[in-house]
Amino acid sequence: MTDQTRTAFADVSRIEEASPGEFTAVVDPGWTIGGKPNGGYLLAMLGRAAERVVPHEHILAASAHYLRSPDPGLVTLSTEVLRTGRSVSQVRARMTADGRPCVEATFTVGTLDPEARPYWSDGLPDPVVSAQSDCVPMTGDAAGAPVPAIMERVDLRIQPDDLEFARGTLTGTGVLRGWLELPDGEDFDPFSLLFAVDSFPPATLDIAPSGWVPTLELTAYVRALPAPGPVRVLHKAQLIEDGRVDEACFIWDSSGRLVAQATQLAGIRLGSSG
Amino acid sequence: MTDQTRTAFADVSRIEEASPGEFTAVVDPGWTIGGKPNGGYLLAMLGRAAERVVPHEHILAASAHYLRSPDPGLVTLSTEVLRTGRSVSQVRARMTADGRPCVEATFTVGTLDPEARPYWSDGLPDPVVSAQSDCVPMTGDAAGAPVPAIMERVDLRIQPDDLEFARGTLTGTGVLRGWLELPDGEDFDPFSLLFAVDSFPPATLDIAPSGWVPTLELTAYVRALPAPGPVRVLHKAQLIEDGRVDEACFIWDSSGRLVAQATQLAGIRLGSSG
């Protein structure tokens, strides 16, 4: 079922207009984890639909609630323009599969000024990530477990000292740093940044090895147009409680500039101790 | 127009069912800043509507995009149940005034276990806030400017060293810490926590004094049922760029436990330098 001709992110996230404000897309089986499509990948598809129905071109803010996971294959994306403004527009978008809603998302769409520069950024964490060549690709058995299909598509590398869990040691830091590169070195844009913020494995792997950590809610802000090249990623857990974890994610482009940030709330199974 | 009989948060955020899934509410003129209602206050109303249409009772995650500010007075809240699940349900809710959409929000509603305790919380900032009695109430001219109506309702106090901006010194830290107490010492619940995460002044006041900092998107996670009493607040800016700022907010209850957290993207006017 994998369509080997579809490898570029622009291709696997492509949407087709079916009627005004309504689109179709095909969820690629290669962009899944345990058969379930990556949530950021689905959000990128919805972002494309949102952008098509308003005069603005860049996703500034996206928030999604995940209802159920669609299987790879055909999905429908329906949009509703909430407001078209001078500087920003807002759009509601829903992904449906087999007539059942799967993802509900809302977008604020505007214009990212390519000439803008950070005015103040002292509140951000430092992008302290080792060189891409010093990070460990999540292919083969680097992660100590069968590799999800998606890791065969993207070049996702993790900083060696954040991989103790793969060697059986739980350091309890709740941090994963590394690099992400799209297939064939495709440059990032605001749509693929929506995928990037959800691309890393759970930041809880070195605290509580767990199976599936399903996202309940994901919010992403795109802050700048990314420079060409791979992006640096900091993905960190903040609090695990009551079967849920929140994770913050920061994305820097190849020039070291923050281009996207996100927060998500996910379910986590902790056994009897949680 | 201020209804002096409505002071409790439970009263000013009350909703009335008009038809199945549709509610009305009255935005109170006392919960405004420069005549515009506080965004977290509006989100709490929408949260009440979401909770009424599903079997679950606690808001776990809420994300809202702000389209236009309603005037104080009558608003309509319409809901759509997206999915009713065993552990969580999801609801879309929209606030409309004069037939025009004002706030679009989506909620994940579930159950907060009163017996749950944090399993891991090393990713959180420390709740380093001075005692409530040592913080400065935002009434009178403490903020160095006319006090918004809402500050006459809630007891919002800011740590003295975060108030240098009110004395004309911009320290550039982008942090506001302090305490929030509802009128008449009303205890917090998951609904009023949705207000709490948006209750503080912009964390940018000591970086770039600005007029209105309108919220574009606000996402809140409620992590635990709060203990009785006031809450501690850490509100911090992270990045100002291209006329927008993101702020993170953390809320601890009187026992020192994190009960809610939020992120928002807002517009900010910086003059010619931004």
Coordinates of C-alpha atoms in Angstrom, one line a residue:
Chain A
M1 CA 0.0 0.0 0.0
T2 CA 3.0 2.3 0.4
D3 CA 3.3 4.6 -2.6
Q4 CA 7.0 4.7 -3.1
T5 CA 6.7 7.5 -5.5
R6 CA 5.4 9.8 -2.7
T7 CA 8.3 10.7 -0.5
A8 CA 8.5 14.5 -0.5
F9 CA 6.6 16.1 2.3
A10 CA 4.9 18.4 -0.2
D11 CA 3.6 15.3 -1.9
V12 CA 2.4 13.3 1.1
S13 CA 0.7 16.3 2.6
R14 CA -0.9 17.5 -0.7
I15 CA -4.6 18.3 -0.8
E16 CA -7.1 18.4 -3.7
E17 CA -10.1 20.7 -3.8
A18 CA -13.3 18.7 -4.1
S19 CA -15.7 21.6 -3.8
P20 CA -15.5 25.1 -2.5
G21 CA -13.9 24.9 1.0
E22 CA -13.7 21.1 0.9
F23 CA -10.7 19.1 0.1
T24 CA -9.5 15.5 -0.1
A25 CA -6.1 14.1 0.8
V26 CA -4.4 10.7 1.1
V27 CA -2.8 9.8 4.4
D28 CA 0.5 8.1 3.5
P29 CA 1.2 4.8 5.3
G30 CA 4.9 5.8 5.3
W31 CA 4.2 8.7 7.8
T32 CA 2.9 6.5 10.6
I33 CA 4.0 5.2 14.0
G34 CA 2.6 1.8 14.7
G35 CA 0.2 2.2 11.8
K36 CA -1.2 5.5 13.1
P37 CA -0.4 8.7 11.2
N38 CA 1.8 11.3 12.9
G39 CA -0.4 14.1 14.4
G40 CA 1.7 16.9 13.1
Y41 CA 1.5 15.5 9.6
L42 CA -2.3 15.5 9.8
L43 CA -2.2 19.1 11.1
A44 CA 0.0 20.2 8.1
M45 CA -2.7 18.8 5.7
L46 CA -5.4 20.8 7.6
G47 CA -3.1 23.8 7.5
R48 CA -2.9 23.6 3.7
A49 CA -6.7 23.5 3.6
A50 CA -7.0 26.5 5.8
E51 CA -4.5 28.5 3.8
R52 CA -6.4 27.8 0.6
V53 CA -9.6 29.5 1.7
V54 CA -8.3 32.8 2.9
P55 CA -6.2 35.6 1.3
H56 CA -3.3 35.2 3.8
E57 CA -0.6 32.6 3.1
H58 CA 1.3 31.7 6.3
I59 CA 0.0 29.7 9.3
L60 CA 0.7 31.7 12.4
A61 CA -1.1 29.7 15.0
A62 CA -2.7 26.2 14.8
S63 CA -4.5 24.3 17.5
A64 CA -5.8 20.8 17.1
H65 CA -7.8 18.3 19.2
Y66 CA -7.3 14.7 18.2
L67 CA -10.5 12.7 18.3
R68 CA -9.6 9.4 16.6
S69 CA -6.7 8.3 14.4
P70 CA -7.6 7.9 10.7
D71 CA -6.2 4.9 8.9
P72 CA -3.8 5.6 6.0
G73 CA -5.8 6.4 2.9
L74 CA -8.4 8.9 1.8
V75 CA -9.5 11.6 4.2
T76 CA -11.8 14.6 3.7
L77 CA -10.8 18.1 4.9
S78 CA -13.7 20.6 5.4
T79 CA -13.1 24.2 6.2
E80 CA -15.1 27.2 7.5
V81 CA -13.7 30.7 7.2
L82 CA -14.5 32.4 10.6
R83 CA -13.2 35.8 9.8
T84 CA -11.2 37.4 7.0
G85 CA -9.3 40.4 8.3
R86 CA -6.7 42.8 7.0
S87 CA -3.7 41.4 8.9
V88 CA -5.0 37.9 9.8
S89 CA -7.8 35.5 9.0
Q90 CA -9.1 32.6 11.0
V91 CA -10.3 29.2 9.7
R92 CA -11.8 26.1 11.3
A93 CA -10.8 22.9 9.6
R94 CA -11.9 19.3 10.3
M95 CA -10.4 16.0 9.0
T96 CA -13.0 13.3 8.5
A97 CA -12.4 9.6 7.6
D98 CA -15.2 7.2 6.7
G99 CA -17.7 10.0 7.8
R100 CA -16.3 10.3 11.3
P101 CA -14.4 13.4 12.5
C102 CA -10.7 12.6 13.3
V103 CA -9.0 16.0 13.9
E104 CA -10.6 19.3 14.7
A105 CA -8.3 22.3 14.2
T106 CA -8.4 26.1 14.1
F107 CA -5.9 28.3 12.4
T108 CA -4.9 31.9 12.5
V109 CA -3.4 32.7 9.1
G110 CA -1.4 35.8 8.3
T111 CA 1.8 37.0 6.8
L112 CA 5.3 36.3 8.1
D113 CA 7.6 39.2 7.1
P114 CA 10.8 37.8 5.7
E115 CA 12.6 40.9 6.8
A116 CA 11.5 40.6 10.5
R117 CA 14.1 39.9 13.1
P118 CA 13.7 39.0 16.8
Y119 CA 13.0 42.1 18.9
W120 CA 13.4 40.3 22.2
S121 CA 14.0 36.6 22.9
D122 CA 15.4 36.3 26.4
G123 CA 12.5 34.0 27.4
L124 CA 13.5 31.2 25.1
P125 CA 15.6 28.2 26.0
D126 CA 19.1 28.0 24.4
P127 CA 19.3 25.9 21.2
V128 CA 22.0 23.8 22.7
V129 CA 22.1 20.9 20.3
S130 CA 25.2 19.0 19.1
A131 CA 26.2 19.2 15.5
Q132 CA 23.8 17.2 13.2
S133 CA 26.7 14.8 12.3
D134 CA 27.2 14.1 16.0
C135 CA 23.6 13.1 16.6
V136 CA 22.3 9.5 16.2
P137 CA 19.9 8.7 13.4
M138 CA 16.7 7.1 14.5
T139 CA 17.0 4.2 12.0
G140 CA 18.1 0.6 12.4
D141 CA 18.0 -0.2 16.1
A142 CA 19.3 3.1 17.5
A143 CA 16.1 3.6 19.5
G144 CA 16.3 0.1 20.9
A145 CA 13.0 -0.9 19.4
P146 CA 11.4 -1.5 16.0
V147 CA 11.6 1.7 14.1
P148 CA 8.3 3.4 13.1
A149 CA 7.7 3.7 9.4
I150 CA 8.1 7.5 9.6
M151 CA 11.7 7.2 10.7
E152 CA 12.5 5.6 7.4
R153 CA 11.2 8.7 5.7
V154 CA 12.6 11.6 7.6
D155 CA 16.2 12.0 8.9
L156 CA 15.6 12.4 12.6
R157 CA 18.7 12.4 14.8
I158 CA 19.0 12.6 18.6
Q159 CA 21.8 13.9 20.7
P160 CA 23.8 11.0 22.1
D161 CA 23.4 12.0 25.8
D162 CA 19.6 12.1 25.4
L163 CA 19.6 8.4 24.3
E164 CA 20.6 6.7 27.5
F165 CA 17.1 5.2 27.7
A166 CA 17.8 3.2 24.5
R167 CA 20.7 1.6 26.4
G168 CA 18.4 0.8 29.3
T169 CA 19.1 3.7 31.6
L170 CA 16.3 6.0 32.6
T171 CA 17.9 9.4 33.3
G172 CA 14.7 11.1 34.1
T173 CA 15.5 14.4 32.3
G174 CA 12.5 14.4 30.0
V175 CA 14.4 16.1 27.2
L176 CA 15.1 15.1 23.6
R177 CA 17.3 17.3 21.5
G178 CA 18.3 16.7 17.9
W179 CA 17.8 17.5 14.2
L180 CA 15.1 16.9 11.7
E181 CA 15.5 16.8 7.9
L182 CA 12.8 16.2 5.4
P183 CA 13.3 13.5 2.7
D184 CA 15.7 14.6 -0.1
G185 CA 16.6 17.7 1.9
E186 CA 13.3 19.4 1.1
D187 CA 13.3 22.9 2.7
F188 CA 10.9 23.6 5.6
D189 CA 8.0 26.0 5.3
P190 CA 5.2 26.9 7.7
F191 CA 3.2 23.8 6.8
S192 CA 6.1 21.3 7.3
L193 CA 7.0 23.1 10.6
L194 CA 3.5 22.0 11.8
F195 CA 4.8 18.5 11.3
A196 CA 8.3 19.3 12.8
V197 CA 6.8 20.3 16.2
D198 CA 5.3 16.8 16.6
S199 CA 8.0 14.8 14.9
F200 CA 10.1 13.7 17.8
P201 CA 9.5 10.6 20.0
P202 CA 7.9 11.2 23.4
A203 CA 10.2 13.3 25.6
T204 CA 9.1 10.9 28.4
L205 CA 11.0 7.9 27.1
D206 CA 13.8 8.4 29.6
I207 CA 11.3 8.8 32.5
A208 CA 8.6 6.2 31.8
P209 CA 9.0 3.9 28.8
S210 CA 5.6 3.7 27.5
G211 CA 3.8 2.5 24.4
W212 CA 1.7 4.8 22.5
V213 CA 1.5 8.4 23.9
P214 CA -1.5 9.7 22.0
T215 CA -1.8 13.4 21.6
L216 CA -5.0 15.0 22.9
E217 CA -4.3 18.6 22.0
L218 CA -1.5 20.2 20.0
T219 CA -0.9 24.0 19.6
A220 CA 1.8 25.3 17.3
Y221 CA 3.0 28.8 16.6
V222 CA 5.0 29.6 13.5
R223 CA 7.2 32.6 14.3
A224 CA 9.4 33.0 11.2
L225 CA 10.0 31.7 7.7
P226 CA 12.7 29.1 8.1
A227 CA 16.1 29.3 6.3
P228 CA 16.9 26.3 4.0
G229 CA 18.3 23.2 5.6
P230 CA 17.5 20.9 8.5
V231 CA 16.0 22.2 11.8
R232 CA 17.2 21.8 15.4
V233 CA 14.6 20.5 17.9
L234 CA 14.2 20.7 21.6
H235 CA 11.4 18.6 22.9
K236 CA 10.8 18.5 26.6
A237 CA 8.3 17.1 29.0
Q238 CA 7.1 19.4 31.9
L239 CA 4.6 17.5 34.1
I240 CA 3.4 13.9 34.2
E241 CA 0.2 13.5 36.3
D242 CA -3.1 11.7 36.2
G243 CA -2.2 9.7 33.0
R244 CA -1.3 12.8 31.0
V245 CA 1.8 14.6 30.1
D246 CA 2.5 18.0 28.5
E247 CA 5.4 18.6 26.2
A248 CA 6.9 21.8 24.9
C249 CA 8.8 21.8 21.6
F250 CA 11.0 24.5 20.1
I251 CA 12.3 24.5 16.5
W252 CA 15.3 26.5 15.3
D253 CA 16.3 26.8 11.6
S254 CA 19.8 26.2 10.3
S255 CA 20.7 29.8 11.0
G256 CA 19.9 29.3 14.7
R257 CA 16.7 31.3 14.7
L258 CA 13.5 30.1 16.4
V259 CA 11.0 29.4 13.7
A260 CA 8.3 27.4 15.5
Q261 CA 7.2 26.4 19.0
A262 CA 4.5 24.1 20.3
T263 CA 2.8 22.6 23.3
Q264 CA 0.9 19.4 23.5
L265 CA -1.1 17.4 26.0
A266 CA -0.9 13.6 25.6
G267 CA -2.1 10.5 27.3
I268 CA 0.5 8.3 28.9
R269 CA 0.3 4.9 30.4
L270 CA 2.4 4.5 33.6
G271 CA 1.2 1.2 35.0
S272 CA 0.2 1.0 38.6
S273 CA 2.6 3.7 39.7
G274 CA 0.9 6.5 37.7
Chain B
M1 CA -24.6 49.2 32.9
T2 CA -22.5 47.4 35.5
D3 CA -24.6 45.0 37.4
Q4 CA -23.3 45.4 40.9
T5 CA -25.2 42.3 42.1
R6 CA -23.0 40.2 39.8
T7 CA -19.6 39.9 41.4
A8 CA -18.9 36.2 41.9
F9 CA -17.1 34.5 39.0
A10 CA -19.7 31.8 39.0
D11 CA -22.3 34.5 38.4
V12 CA -20.5 36.6 35.7
S13 CA -19.6 33.4 33.7
R14 CA -23.0 31.8 34.1
I15 CA -24.7 30.4 31.0
E16 CA -28.3 29.6 30.2
E17 CA -29.5 26.9 27.9
A18 CA -31.6 28.4 25.0
S19 CA -32.0 25.2 23.0
P20 CA -30.2 21.9 22.9
G21 CA -26.5 22.6 22.6
E22 CA -27.1 26.4 22.4
F23 CA -26.7 28.8 25.3
T24 CA -26.8 32.5 26.1
A25 CA -24.6 34.5 28.5
V26 CA -24.1 38.1 29.5
V27 CA -20.6 39.5 29.3
D28 CA -20.2 41.6 32.4
P29 CA -18.8 45.1 31.9
G30 CA -16.8 44.7 35.1
W31 CA -14.6 42.0 33.6
T32 CA -13.1 44.1 30.9
I33 CA -9.8 45.9 30.1
G34 CA -10.4 49.2 28.2
G35 CA -14.0 48.1 27.6
K36 CA -13.0 44.7 26.0
P37 CA -13.8 41.5 27.9
N38 CA -10.9 39.5 29.2
G39 CA -10.2 36.6 26.9
G40 CA -9.9 34.0 29.6
Y41 CA -13.2 35.1 31.0
L42 CA -14.8 34.4 27.6
L43 CA -13.1 31.1 27.4
A44 CA -14.5 30.1 30.8
M45 CA -18.0 30.8 29.5
L46 CA -17.4 28.6 26.4
G47 CA -15.9 25.9 28.7
R48 CA -19.1 25.9 30.7
A49 CA -21.1 25.4 27.5
A50 CA -18.8 22.5 26.4
E51 CA -19.1 20.8 29.7
R52 CA -22.9 20.9 29.6
V53 CA -23.2 18.9 26.4
V54 CA -21.0 15.9 27.3
P55 CA -20.9 13.3 30.1
H56 CA -17.5 14.4 31.4
E57 CA -17.2 17.3 33.9
H58 CA -13.7 18.7 33.8
I59 CA -12.0 20.8 31.1
L60 CA -8.6 19.2 30.4
A61 CA -7.6 21.2 27.4
A62 CA -9.0 24.3 25.8
S63 CA -7.8 26.2 22.7
A64 CA -9.3 29.4 21.5
H65 CA -8.8 31.7 18.5
Y66 CA -10.0 35.2 19.1
L67 CA -11.7 36.8 16.1
R68 CA -13.2 39.9 17.4
S69 CA -14.0 41.3 20.8
P70 CA -17.7 41.2 21.9
D71 CA -19.1 44.2 23.7
P72 CA -20.3 43.6 27.2
G73 CA -23.9 42.3 27.0
L74 CA -25.6 39.3 25.5
V75 CA -23.7 36.7 23.6
T76 CA -24.7 33.3 22.2
L77 CA -22.7 30.1 22.7
S78 CA -23.2 27.3 20.3
T79 CA -21.7 23.9 20.7
E80 CA -21.1 20.8 18.6
V81 CA -20.1 17.5 20.2
L82 CA -17.3 16.1 18.1
R83 CA -16.8 12.8 20.0
T84 CA -18.1 11.3 23.2
G85 CA -15.5 8.8 24.5
R86 CA -15.1 6.6 27.6
S87 CA -12.3 8.7 29.1
V88 CA -12.6 12.0 27.3
S89 CA -15.0 13.9 25.0
Q90 CA -14.3 16.7 22.6
V91 CA -16.5 19.7 21.9
R92 CA -16.3 22.7 19.5
A93 CA -17.8 25.9 20.9
R94 CA -18.3 29.3 19.4
M95 CA -19.2 32.6 20.9
T96 CA -21.3 34.9 18.7
A97 CA -22.4 38.5 19.3
D98 CA -24.8 40.3 17.0
G99 CA -24.6 37.4 14.7
R100 CA -20.9 37.6 14.2
P101 CA -18.4 35.0 15.5
C102 CA -16.1 36.3 18.3
V103 CA -14.3 33.3 19.8
E104 CA -13.8 29.8 18.3
A105 CA -12.7 27.3 20.8
T106 CA -12.3 23.5 21.1
F107 CA -12.3 21.6 24.3
T108 CA -11.2 18.2 25.5
V109 CA -13.3 17.3 28.5
G110 CA -12.6 14.4 30.9
T111 CA -12.2 13.6 34.6
L112 CA -9.5 15.0 36.9
D113 CA -8.9 12.4 39.6
P114 CA -8.9 14.2 43.0
E115 CA -6.5 11.5 44.3
A116 CA -3.9 11.9 41.6
R117 CA -0.5 13.3 42.5
P118 CA 2.3 14.4 40.2
Y119 CA 4.3 11.5 38.9
W120 CA 7.2 13.6 37.5
S121 CA 7.4 17.4 37.4
D122 CA 11.1 18.2 36.8
G123 CA 10.3 20.1 33.6
L124 CA 8.3 22.8 35.4
P125 CA 9.6 26.2 36.5
D126 CA 9.8 26.8 40.2
P127 CA 6.8 28.5 41.8
V128 CA 9.1 31.2 43.2
V129 CA 6.5 33.8 44.2
S130 CA 6.7 36.0 47.3
A131 CA 4.0 35.7 49.9
Q132 CA 0.7 37.1 48.8
S133 CA 0.8 39.8 51.5
D134 CA 4.2 41.0 50.1
C135 CA 2.9 41.4 46.6
V136 CA 1.4 44.7 45.3
P137 CA -2.4 44.8 44.6
M138 CA -3.1 46.1 41.1
T139 CA -5.5 48.7 42.3
G140 CA -5.2 52.4 42.7
D141 CA -2.2 53.6 40.7
A142 CA 0.1 50.7 41.5
A143 CA 0.4 49.9 37.8
G144 CA 1.2 53.5 36.9
A145 CA -1.8 53.8 34.7
P146 CA -5.6 53.8 34.9
V147 CA -6.7 50.5 36.4
P148 CA -8.8 48.3 34.1
A149 CA -12.3 47.5 35.4
I150 CA -11.4 43.9 36.0
M151 CA -8.7 44.8 38.5
E152 CA -11.5 46.3 40.7
R153 CA -13.1 42.8 40.7
V154 CA -10.3 40.3 41.3
D155 CA -7.5 40.6 43.8
L156 CA -4.5 40.5 41.5
R157 CA -1.1 41.1 43.2
I158 CA 2.3 41.4 41.6
Q159 CA 5.7 40.7 43.1
P160 CA 7.4 44.0 43.9
D161 CA 10.6 43.3 41.9
D162 CA 8.5 42.6 38.8
L163 CA 7.0 46.1 39.0
E164 CA 10.0 48.2 38.1
F165 CA 8.2 49.1 34.9
A166 CA 5.5 50.9 36.9
R167 CA 8.3 53.1 38.3
G168 CA 9.6 53.9 34.8
T169 CA 12.4 51.3 34.6
L170 CA 12.3 48.7 31.9
T171 CA 14.2 45.7 33.3
G172 CA 13.6 43.5 30.2
T173 CA 13.0 40.3 32.1
G174 CA 9.5 39.6 30.6
V175 CA 8.3 38.0 33.8
L176 CA 5.3 38.8 36.0
R177 CA 4.8 36.7 39.2
G178 CA 2.1 37.1 41.7
W179 CA -1.2 36.0 43.1
L180 CA -4.8 35.9 41.9
E181 CA -7.9 35.7 44.1
L182 CA -11.5 35.7 42.9
P183 CA -14.1 38.1 44.4
D184 CA -15.1 37.2 47.9
G185 CA -12.5 34.5 48.1
E186 CA -14.5 32.2 45.8
D187 CA -12.5 28.9 45.3
F188 CA -11.1 28.1 41.9
D189 CA -12.4 25.3 39.7
P190 CA -11.4 24.2 36.2
F191 CA -13.6 26.9 34.6
S192 CA -12.2 29.8 36.6
L193 CA -8.7 28.4 36.0
L194 CA -9.3 29.2 32.3
F195 CA -9.7 32.8 33.3
A196 CA -6.7 32.6 35.6
V197 CA -4.3 31.7 32.9
D198 CA -5.2 34.9 31.0
S199 CA -5.7 37.2 34.0
F200 CA -2.3 38.8 34.3
P201 CA -1.2 42.0 32.5
P202 CA 1.1 41.4 29.5
A203 CA 4.4 40.0 30.6
T204 CA 6.0 42.4 28.1
L205 CA 5.3 45.5 30.2
D206 CA 8.9 45.7 31.3
I207 CA 10.2 45.2 27.8
A208 CA 8.0 47.3 25.5
P209 CA 5.3 49.3 27.2
S210 CA 2.4 48.9 24.8
G211 CA -1.2 49.5 24.6
W212 CA -3.5 46.7 23.9
V213 CA -1.9 43.3 23.5
P214 CA -4.7 41.4 21.8
T215 CA -4.7 37.6 22.1
L216 CA -4.8 35.7 18.8
E217 CA -4.7 32.2 20.3
L218 CA -4.8 30.9 23.8
T219 CA -4.4 27.2 24.8
A220 CA -4.9 26.1 28.4
Y221 CA -4.4 22.8 30.1
V222 CA -6.0 22.1 33.5
R223 CA -3.8 19.5 35.3
A224 CA -5.4 19.1 38.7
L225 CA -8.4 20.1 40.8
P226 CA -7.2 23.2 42.7
A227 CA -7.1 23.4 46.5
P228 CA -9.3 26.2 48.1
G229 CA -7.7 29.6 48.3
P230 CA -5.8 32.0 45.9
V231 CA -3.5 30.8 43.2
R232 CA 0.1 31.7 42.4
V233 CA 0.9 32.8 38.9
L234 CA 4.0 32.9 36.7
H235 CA 3.4 34.7 33.4
K236 CA 6.4 35.0 31.1
A237 CA 7.1 36.2 27.6
Q238 CA 9.4 34.1 25.4
L239 CA 9.9 35.7 22.0
I240 CA 8.8 39.1 20.6
E241 CA 9.1 39.2 16.8
D242 CA 7.2 40.5 13.7
G243 CA 4.6 42.2 15.9
R244 CA 3.7 39.2 17.9
V245 CA 4.6 37.8 21.3
D246 CA 4.1 34.4 22.9
E247 CA 3.5 34.1 26.6
A248 CA 3.6 31.0 28.9
C249 CA 1.6 31.0 32.1
F250 CA 1.7 28.6 35.0
I251 CA -0.8 28.5 37.9
W252 CA -0.1 26.8 41.2
D253 CA -2.8 26.4 43.9
S254 CA -2.4 27.3 47.5
S255 CA -0.8 24.0 48.3
G256 CA 2.0 24.8 45.7
R257 CA 0.8 22.3 43.2
L258 CA 0.6 23.1 39.5
V259 CA -3.0 23.1 38.5
A260 CA -3.1 24.9 35.1
Q261 CA -0.7 26.0 32.4
A262 CA -1.2 28.0 29.2
T263 CA 0.4 29.5 26.2
Q264 CA -0.8 32.4 24.1
L265 CA 0.1 34.2 21.0
A266 CA -0.7 37.9 21.0
G267 CA -0.2 40.9 18.8
I268 CA 2.0 43.7 20.1
R269 CA 2.7 47.2 18.9
L270 CA 6.4 48.1 19.1
G271 CA 6.5 51.4 17.2
S272 CA 9.1 51.7 14.5
S273 CA 11.7 49.5 16.2
G274 CA 9.6 46.3 16.0

